[in-house]
CSV table of C-alpha atoms in Angstrom, one decimal:
chain,number,residue,atom,x,y,z
A,238,MET,CA,-8.7,-107.4,-47.8
A,239,LEU,CA,-11.3,-106.0,-50.4
A,240,HIS,CA,-11.2,-102.6,-48.5
A,241,LYS,CA,-7.5,-102.2,-47.6
A,242,LEU,CA,-7.6,-98.5,-47.2
A,243,ARG,CA,-10.7,-98.4,-45.1
A,244,SER,CA,-9.4,-101.2,-42.9
A,245,GLY,CA,-6.1,-99.5,-42.5
A,246,LEU,CA,-7.6,-96.2,-41.5
A,247,SER,CA,-9.9,-97.9,-39.1
A,248,ILE,CA,-7.0,-99.3,-37.1
A,249,LEU,CA,-4.9,-96.2,-36.9
A,250,GLY,CA,-6.2,-95.4,-33.4
A,251,VAL,CA,-5.0,-98.9,-32.2
A,252,VAL,CA,-1.7,-98.4,-34.0
A,253,PHE,CA,-0.9,-95.1,-32.3
A,254,GLY,CA,-2.3,-96.2,-29.0
A,255,VAL,CA,-0.1,-99.3,-28.8
A,256,ALA,CA,2.9,-97.3,-30.2
A,257,ALA,CA,2.5,-94.7,-27.5
A,258,VAL,CA,2.4,-97.3,-24.8
A,259,VAL,CA,5.5,-99.2,-26.1
A,260,ALA,CA,7.6,-96.0,-26.7
A,261,MET,CA,6.7,-94.3,-23.4
A,262,SER,CA,7.1,-97.5,-21.5
A,263,SER,CA,10.6,-98.0,-23.0
A,264,VAL,CA,11.5,-94.5,-21.7
A,265,GLY,CA,10.2,-95.3,-18.2
A,266,GLU,CA,11.8,-98.7,-18.2
A,267,GLY,CA,15.2,-97.3,-19.3
A,268,ALA,CA,15.0,-94.6,-16.6
A,269,ARG,CA,14.1,-97.2,-14.0
A,270,ARG,CA,17.0,-99.5,-14.9
A,271,GLU,CA,19.4,-96.6,-14.9
A,272,THR,CA,18.2,-95.4,-11.6
A,273,LEU,CA,18.6,-98.9,-10.1
A,274,ALA,CA,22.1,-99.1,-11.5
A,275,GLN,CA,23.0,-95.8,-9.9
A,276,ILE,CA,21.4,-96.8,-6.6
A,277,GLU,CA,23.3,-100.1,-6.7
A,278,ALA,CA,26.6,-98.2,-7.4
A,279,LEU,CA,26.0,-95.9,-4.5
A,280,GLY,CA,24.6,-98.6,-2.2
A,281,ILE,CA,21.2,-98.6,-0.8
A,282,ASP,CA,22.6,-98.6,2.8
A,283,THR,CA,25.1,-95.8,2.1
A,284,VAL,CA,24.7,-92.1,2.9
A,285,THR,CA,26.8,-89.3,1.3
A,286,VAL,CA,27.1,-85.8,2.9
A,287,ARG,CA,28.5,-83.1,0.6
A,288,SER,CA,29.5,-79.5,1.2
A,289,ARG,CA,27.4,-77.2,-0.9
A,290,PRO,CA,28.8,-73.6,-0.7
A,291,THR,CA,26.2,-70.8,-0.8
A,292,ALA,CA,26.3,-67.1,-0.2
A,293,GLU,CA,24.7,-67.6,3.2
A,294,SER,CA,27.2,-70.2,4.3
A,295,GLU,CA,30.5,-68.5,3.4
A,296,ALA,CA,31.4,-67.9,7.0
A,297,ALA,CA,30.8,-71.6,7.8
A,298,LEU,CA,33.7,-73.9,8.4
A,299,GLY,CA,32.8,-76.7,5.9
A,300,LEU,CA,33.4,-80.4,6.3
A,301,ARG,CA,36.7,-81.6,7.8
A,302,SER,CA,38.3,-85.0,8.0
A,303,GLN,CA,37.7,-85.0,11.8
A,304,ASP,CA,34.0,-84.9,11.2
A,305,ALA,CA,34.2,-88.4,9.9
A,306,ASP,CA,35.3,-89.5,13.3
A,307,SER,CA,32.4,-87.7,14.9
A,308,VAL,CA,30.0,-89.6,12.5
A,309,ARG,CA,31.6,-92.9,13.5
A,310,ARG,CA,31.1,-92.2,17.2
A,311,VAL,CA,27.7,-90.5,17.3
A,312,VAL,CA,25.6,-91.9,14.4
A,313,PRO,CA,24.0,-95.2,15.3
A,314,GLY,CA,24.6,-98.3,13.1
A,315,VAL,CA,27.6,-96.9,11.2
A,316,ARG,CA,29.6,-99.8,9.6
A,317,ALA,CA,32.3,-97.7,7.8
A,318,VAL,CA,32.9,-94.0,7.2
A,319,ALA,CA,35.4,-92.2,5.0
A,320,PRO,CA,36.2,-88.6,4.4
A,321,VAL,CA,36.7,-87.7,0.7
A,322,ARG,CA,38.5,-84.9,-1.1
A,323,LEU,CA,38.0,-84.4,-4.8
A,324,ALA,CA,39.9,-82.8,-7.7
A,325,GLU,CA,39.6,-82.8,-11.5
A,326,LEU,CA,43.2,-83.2,-12.7
A,327,GLU,CA,45.2,-84.4,-15.7
A,328,ALA,CA,46.9,-87.8,-15.4
A,329,ASP,CA,50.0,-88.5,-17.5
A,330,ALA,CA,51.8,-91.8,-18.1
A,331,GLY,CA,54.5,-91.6,-20.8
A,332,SER,CA,53.0,-90.2,-23.9
A,333,ARG,CA,49.4,-90.8,-22.8
A,334,SER,CA,47.2,-88.6,-20.8
A,335,ALA,CA,43.6,-88.5,-19.5
A,336,GLY,CA,41.4,-86.2,-17.5
A,337,VAL,CA,40.5,-87.9,-14.3
A,338,THR,CA,38.6,-87.4,-11.0
A,339,VAL,CA,41.2,-87.8,-8.2
A,340,VAL,CA,39.6,-89.1,-5.0
A,341,GLY,CA,41.5,-88.5,-1.9
A,342,ALA,CA,40.3,-91.1,0.6
A,343,THR,CA,41.1,-93.5,3.4
A,344,PRO,CA,41.2,-97.3,3.5
A,345,SER,CA,37.6,-97.4,4.8
A,346,TYR,CA,36.4,-95.9,1.6
A,347,ARG,CA,36.5,-99.3,0.0
A,348,GLU,CA,34.0,-100.8,2.5
A,349,ALA,CA,31.9,-97.7,2.6
A,350,THR,CA,31.3,-97.7,-1.2
A,351,ARG,CA,31.6,-101.5,-1.9
A,352,LEU,CA,34.7,-101.3,-4.1
A,353,ASP,CA,36.0,-104.5,-5.7
A,354,LEU,CA,39.6,-104.8,-7.0
A,355,ALA,CA,40.5,-106.4,-10.3
A,356,ARG,CA,44.2,-106.4,-9.5
A,357,GLY,CA,46.6,-105.4,-6.8
A,358,ARG,CA,45.6,-103.9,-3.5
A,359,PHE,CA,43.7,-100.9,-2.1
A,360,LEU,CA,44.9,-98.1,0.1
A,361,ALA,CA,46.4,-99.1,3.5
A,362,ASP,CA,46.6,-97.3,6.8
A,363,LEU,CA,50.3,-96.9,6.4
A,364,ASP,CA,49.8,-95.1,3.0
A,365,VAL,CA,47.7,-92.5,4.8
A,366,SER,CA,49.9,-92.0,7.9
A,367,ASP,CA,53.1,-91.8,5.8
A,368,ARG,CA,51.4,-89.6,3.0
A,369,LYS,CA,52.6,-92.1,0.4
A,370,ARG,CA,52.2,-91.3,-3.2
A,371,VAL,CA,50.3,-94.4,-4.3
A,372,ALA,CA,47.2,-94.7,-6.5
A,373,VAL,CA,44.4,-97.1,-7.3
A,374,LEU,CA,43.1,-96.7,-10.9
A,375,GLY,CA,39.6,-97.0,-12.2
A,376,GLN,CA,39.1,-99.5,-15.0
A,377,ALA,CA,38.8,-96.8,-17.8
A,378,VAL,CA,41.8,-94.9,-16.6
A,379,ALA,CA,44.0,-98.1,-16.5
A,380,ALA,CA,42.9,-99.0,-20.0
A,381,ARG,CA,43.6,-95.5,-21.3
A,382,LEU,CA,47.0,-94.9,-19.7
A,383,PHE,CA,48.3,-98.5,-19.8
A,384,PRO,CA,46.6,-100.2,-22.7
A,385,LEU,CA,49.4,-102.8,-23.5
A,386,GLN,CA,50.8,-103.6,-20.0
A,387,SER,CA,49.8,-104.1,-16.4
A,388,PRO,CA,49.7,-100.8,-14.6
A,389,LEU,CA,50.8,-102.4,-11.3
A,390,GLY,CA,54.1,-100.9,-10.2
A,391,GLU,CA,54.1,-98.3,-12.9
A,392,SER,CA,54.3,-94.5,-12.2
A,393,LEU,CA,52.0,-91.8,-13.4
A,394,ARG,CA,52.0,-88.0,-12.8
A,395,ILE,CA,48.8,-86.4,-11.4
A,396,GLY,CA,48.7,-82.6,-11.1
A,397,GLY,CA,52.5,-82.4,-11.1
A,398,ASP,CA,53.1,-85.1,-8.5
A,399,TRP,CA,54.3,-88.7,-9.2
A,400,PHE,CA,52.3,-91.7,-7.9
A,401,GLN,CA,52.9,-95.4,-8.0
A,402,VAL,CA,50.0,-97.6,-9.1
A,403,VAL,CA,49.2,-100.3,-6.5
A,404,GLY,CA,45.7,-101.5,-7.7
A,405,VAL,CA,43.0,-101.4,-10.3
A,406,LEU,CA,39.3,-101.4,-9.6
A,407,GLU,CA,36.7,-103.7,-11.1
A,408,GLY,CA,34.7,-102.0,-13.8
A,409,ARG,CA,31.3,-100.6,-12.9
A,410,ALA,CA,28.3,-99.5,-14.9
A,411,SER,CA,28.8,-95.8,-15.7
A,412,PRO,CA,26.1,-93.2,-14.9
A,413,ARG,CA,24.8,-91.8,-18.2
A,414,GLY,CA,21.8,-90.3,-19.9
A,415,ARG,CA,19.6,-87.3,-19.1
A,416,GLY,CA,17.4,-89.4,-16.8
A,417,ALA,CA,20.0,-89.5,-14.1
A,418,VAL,CA,18.4,-88.8,-10.8
A,419,VAL,CA,21.5,-89.5,-8.6
A,420,ARG,CA,24.8,-87.6,-9.0
A,421,ALA,CA,26.8,-90.8,-9.0
A,422,ARG,CA,30.5,-90.7,-9.5
A,423,ASP,CA,31.9,-92.6,-12.4
A,424,LEU,CA,34.5,-94.7,-10.6
A,425,ASN,CA,35.8,-96.1,-13.9
A,426,ARG,CA,37.5,-92.7,-14.6
A,427,CYS,CA,38.6,-92.1,-11.0
A,428,VAL,CA,42.1,-92.3,-9.4
A,429,ILE,CA,42.0,-93.0,-5.7
A,430,VAL,CA,44.9,-91.7,-3.6
A,431,PRO,CA,45.6,-91.3,0.1
A,432,LEU,CA,43.7,-88.3,1.5
A,433,PRO,CA,46.8,-86.5,2.9
A,434,SER,CA,48.6,-86.8,-0.5
A,435,LEU,CA,46.0,-84.9,-2.5
A,436,ASP,CA,47.1,-81.3,-2.3
A,437,HIS,CA,44.8,-80.1,-5.1
A,438,GLY,CA,41.4,-80.7,-3.5
A,439,LEU,CA,38.5,-78.4,-3.9
A,440,ASP,CA,38.8,-77.5,-0.2
A,441,ALA,CA,42.3,-76.0,0.3
A,442,ARG,CA,42.1,-76.0,4.1
A,443,GLU,CA,44.2,-78.3,6.2
A,444,GLY,CA,42.0,-81.3,6.9
A,445,GLY,CA,39.2,-79.9,4.7
A,446,VAL,CA,37.2,-82.4,2.7
A,447,ASP,CA,34.4,-82.2,0.1
A,448,GLU,CA,32.2,-85.1,1.3
A,449,ILE,CA,31.8,-87.8,3.9
A,450,VAL,CA,30.6,-91.2,2.9
A,451,PHE,CA,29.3,-93.7,5.5
A,452,ARG,CA,27.6,-97.1,5.4
A,453,VAL,CA,25.2,-98.4,8.0
A,454,SER,CA,24.6,-102.0,9.0
A,455,THR,CA,21.1,-102.4,7.5
A,456,PRO,CA,19.0,-100.5,5.0
A,457,GLU,CA,16.3,-99.8,7.6
A,458,GLU,CA,18.8,-97.7,9.6
A,459,VAL,CA,19.7,-95.4,6.6
A,460,VAL,CA,17.0,-92.7,7.1
A,461,PRO,CA,17.4,-92.2,10.9
A,462,ALA,CA,21.2,-92.3,10.5
A,463,ALA,CA,21.1,-89.7,7.8
A,464,ALA,CA,19.0,-87.4,10.0
A,465,VAL,CA,21.4,-87.7,12.9
A,466,ALA,CA,24.4,-87.1,10.6
A,467,ARG,CA,22.8,-84.0,9.1
A,468,SER,CA,22.1,-82.5,12.5
A,469,LEU,CA,25.6,-83.4,13.8
A,470,LEU,CA,27.5,-82.1,10.8
A,471,HIS,CA,25.4,-78.9,10.6
A,472,ARG,CA,26.5,-78.0,14.1
A,473,ALA,CA,30.1,-79.1,13.6
A,474,THR,CA,30.5,-76.9,10.5
A,475,GLY,CA,28.9,-73.9,12.0
A,476,GLY,CA,25.8,-74.0,9.8
A,477,ALA,CA,27.3,-74.9,6.5
A,478,SER,CA,24.9,-75.8,3.7
A,479,LEU,CA,25.0,-79.6,3.3
A,480,GLU,CA,23.6,-82.0,0.7
A,481,VAL,CA,22.7,-85.4,2.1
A,482,VAL,CA,22.3,-88.1,-0.5
A,483,VAL,CA,20.2,-91.0,0.6
A,484,PRO,CA,19.8,-93.5,-2.3
A,485,ARG,CA,17.0,-95.4,-0.5
A,486,GLU,CA,14.9,-92.3,-0.3
A,487,ILE,CA,15.7,-91.3,-3.9
A,488,LEU,CA,14.6,-94.8,-5.0
A,489,ARG,CA,11.3,-94.3,-3.3
A,490,GLN,CA,10.7,-90.9,-4.8
A,491,ARG,CA,11.6,-92.3,-8.2
A,492,GLU,CA,9.1,-95.1,-7.8
A,493,ARG,CA,6.4,-92.6,-6.9
A,494,ALA,CA,7.2,-90.5,-10.0
A,495,GLN,CA,7.3,-93.7,-12.1
A,496,ARG,CA,3.7,-94.6,-11.0
A,497,VAL,CA,2.5,-91.1,-12.0
A,498,PHE,CA,4.2,-91.5,-15.3
A,499,ASN,CA,2.6,-94.9,-15.9
A,500,VAL,CA,-0.9,-93.5,-15.1
A,501,VAL,CA,-0.5,-90.6,-17.6
A,502,THR,CA,0.9,-93.0,-20.3
A,503,GLY,CA,-2.0,-95.4,-19.6
A,504,ALA,CA,-4.5,-92.6,-19.9
A,505,VAL,CA,-3.1,-91.5,-23.3
A,506,ALA,CA,-3.1,-95.1,-24.5
A,507,ALA,CA,-6.6,-95.7,-23.3
A,508,ILE,CA,-8.0,-92.7,-25.2
A,509,SER,CA,-6.2,-93.8,-28.4
A,510,LEU,CA,-7.5,-97.3,-28.0
A,511,LEU,CA,-11.0,-96.1,-27.3
A,512,VAL,CA,-10.9,-94.0,-30.5
A,513,GLY,CA,-9.5,-97.0,-32.4
A,514,GLY,CA,-12.1,-99.3,-31.0
A,515,ILE,CA,-14.9,-97.0,-32.1
A,516,GLY,CA,-13.4,-97.0,-35.6
A,517,ILE,CA,-13.3,-100.8,-35.6
A,518,MET,CA,-17.0,-100.9,-34.5
A,519,ASN,CA,-18.0,-98.5,-37.3
A,520,ILE,CA,-16.2,-100.4,-40.0
A,521,MET,CA,-17.6,-103.7,-38.8
A,522,LEU,CA,-21.2,-102.3,-38.7
A,523,ALA,CA,-20.6,-101.0,-42.3
A,524,SER,CA,-19.3,-104.5,-43.2
A,525,VAL,CA,-22.4,-106.2,-41.8
A,526,ALA,CA,-24.6,-103.8,-43.8
A,527,GLU,CA,-22.7,-104.5,-47.0
A,528,ARG,CA,-22.6,-108.2,-46.6
A,529,THR,CA,-26.3,-108.8,-45.6
A,530,ARG,CA,-26.9,-111.2,-48.6
A,531,GLU,CA,-23.7,-113.1,-47.7
A,532,VAL,CA,-25.0,-113.6,-44.2
A,533,GLY,CA,-28.4,-114.7,-45.6
A,534,ILE,CA,-26.8,-117.2,-47.9
A,535,ARG,CA,-24.7,-118.7,-45.1
A,536,ARG,CA,-27.7,-118.9,-42.8
A,537,ALA,CA,-29.8,-120.6,-45.6
A,538,LEU,CA,-27.1,-123.2,-46.1
A,539,GLY,CA,-27.1,-124.1,-42.4
A,540,ALA,CA,-24.8,-121.7,-40.6
A,541,ARG,CA,-25.9,-121.1,-37.0
A,542,ARG,CA,-26.1,-117.7,-35.4
A,543,ARG,CA,-22.9,-118.3,-33.4
A,544,ASP,CA,-21.1,-119.2,-36.7
A,545,VAL,CA,-22.0,-115.8,-38.2
A,546,ALA,CA,-21.1,-114.0,-34.9
A,547,ALA,CA,-17.8,-115.8,-34.8
A,548,GLN,CA,-17.0,-114.8,-38.3
A,549,PHE,CA,-17.4,-111.0,-37.7
A,550,LEU,CA,-15.8,-111.3,-34.2
A,551,VAL,CA,-12.7,-112.9,-35.7
A,552,GLU,CA,-12.5,-110.2,-38.4
A,553,SER,CA,-12.6,-107.4,-35.8
A,554,SER,CA,-10.0,-109.2,-33.7
A,555,LEU,CA,-7.7,-109.7,-36.6
A,556,LEU,CA,-7.9,-106.0,-37.5
A,557,THR,CA,-7.0,-104.8,-34.0
A,558,LEU,CA,-4.3,-107.5,-33.6
A,559,ALA,CA,-2.7,-106.3,-36.9
A,560,GLY,CA,-2.9,-102.8,-35.4
A,561,GLY,CA,-1.2,-104.0,-32.3
A,562,VAL,CA,1.6,-105.6,-34.2
A,563,LEU,CA,2.1,-102.5,-36.3
A,564,GLY,CA,1.9,-100.3,-33.2
A,565,SER,CA,4.5,-102.4,-31.4
A,566,LEU,CA,6.9,-102.1,-34.3
A,567,LEU,CA,6.3,-98.4,-34.5
A,568,GLY,CA,6.8,-98.1,-30.7
A,569,LEU,CA,10.1,-100.0,-31.0
A,570,GLY,CA,11.3,-97.6,-33.7
A,571,GLY,CA,10.2,-94.7,-31.6
A,572,SER,CA,12.1,-95.9,-28.6
A,573,LEU,CA,15.3,-96.2,-30.7
A,574,LEU,CA,14.7,-92.7,-32.1
A,575,ILE,CA,14.2,-91.2,-28.7
A,576,GLN,CA,17.4,-92.8,-27.5
A,577,GLY,CA,19.4,-91.7,-30.6
A,578,LEU,CA,18.1,-88.1,-30.8
A,579,ALA,CA,17.2,-87.2,-27.2
A,580,GLY,CA,20.0,-89.2,-25.6
A,581,TRP,CA,17.6,-90.8,-23.0
A,582,PRO,CA,18.2,-94.4,-22.1
A,583,THR,CA,15.4,-96.7,-23.2
A,584,ALA,CA,14.7,-100.4,-22.6
A,585,ILE,CA,12.0,-102.7,-23.9
A,586,HIS,CA,10.5,-105.1,-21.4
A,587,PRO,CA,9.2,-108.2,-23.4
A,588,LEU,CA,6.2,-108.4,-21.1
A,589,MET,CA,5.1,-104.9,-22.3
A,590,LEU,CA,4.9,-106.1,-25.9
A,591,VAL,CA,2.8,-109.1,-24.9
A,592,VAL,CA,0.5,-106.8,-22.8
A,593,ALA,CA,0.2,-104.4,-25.8
A,594,LEU,CA,-0.9,-107.2,-28.1
A,595,LEU,CA,-3.3,-108.6,-25.6
A,596,VAL,CA,-4.9,-105.2,-25.1
A,597,ALA,CA,-5.2,-104.7,-28.8
A,598,LEU,CA,-6.9,-108.2,-29.1
A,599,LEU,CA,-9.3,-107.4,-26.3
A,600,VAL,CA,-10.2,-104.1,-28.0
A,601,GLY,CA,-11.1,-106.0,-31.1
A,602,ILE,CA,-13.2,-108.5,-29.2
A,603,GLY,CA,-14.9,-105.8,-27.0
A,604,PHE,CA,-15.8,-103.5,-29.9
A,605,GLY,CA,-16.6,-106.3,-32.3
A,606,LEU,CA,-19.2,-107.9,-30.1
A,607,TYR,CA,-22.1,-105.7,-31.0
A,608,PRO,CA,-21.5,-105.9,-34.8
A,609,ALA,CA,-21.1,-109.7,-34.5
A,610,TRP,CA,-24.3,-109.9,-32.5
A,611,HIS,CA,-26.1,-107.7,-35.0
A,612,ALA,CA,-25.0,-109.9,-37.9
A,613,SER,CA,-26.1,-113.0,-36.1
A,614,GLN,CA,-29.6,-111.7,-35.5
A,615,LEU,CA,-30.4,-111.3,-39.2
A,616,GLU,CA,-33.1,-113.7,-40.4
A,617,PRO,CA,-32.2,-115.7,-43.5
A,618,MET,CA,-35.2,-114.7,-45.7
A,619,THR,CA,-35.0,-111.1,-44.7
A,620,ALA,CA,-31.2,-111.0,-45.5
A,621,LEU,CA,-31.7,-112.7,-48.9
A,622,ARG,CA,-34.4,-110.3,-50.0
A,623,ARG,CA,-32.2,-107.2,-49.2
A,624,GLU,CA,-30.2,-105.8,-52.1
């Protein structure tokens, strides 16, 4: 307390080291949680095959609704499969309108993507066979177009065609942030209609679809099923360029990248803490030299060597612990700043704060041992004679 500036400067390394750990860990934790939410939305036992037009594949046929039947017959372990057609259209209900993603699908789409209904019903086989103009709304679309009433039984216009609302989906966590690793569809702003009734799909061909979604019985069957589906659909489409999305594999890749990120973050923090620890050791050695007479007087009055060592060890530990607290606060502020300015999702794990404080305390103990031992070795008479 008598040398506030010197003490403050000596713990800067600890402050910045802990702050770097907390801030960077919050970015990693936020990305991890968002990835898990996206994987959960897609389903870890679900595979999505999308058409990806390229200059080389212009002559290819592209995906067709009949290909979904081929997947069901050939791919092992398939539990549900659904062809999907997509369109970005404007939906109108009275004086209200909203831009929506229209998903043309079949009744099996619900099981393939684990959809839950909040109200009403989902698509039925009769809706598809009779090309009925019925729609199931996402939670955000229902709230936007029908804020004061139940949408069930109401009509809305989508791309010039009128549809009757028969159901509303349960709300889902929306994919957001720049850290998104999966191109997950925001079902909250989707409108699901029978596949034959969507005449405005990206693929204008009769029976053409944009993607095929299928779900297998167990997560262990996902990878081999995806390989079989890729080979099957590549032949069926005449060599079309396909994107096969396997959430289980994406999760594994993300975990490997996360481990690398953690190692880099730990290395940066370790260097900062090492520099901070050296600063603590220097300040404590200077403190021992300045307070030699104090040590001599304590020893002459009966203090034992371990009492003197404990005194200086506690002081170094308090310095680094204070640096750990300041660094944690600075890291929390940094994580909020990153989220606000960069738009990256961040999340603080309470265990990380505890670990940061424990590491700061261990740095104080580790780098304070030698100064404490040095102070305890001073002989009383020698210390009292020194000016």
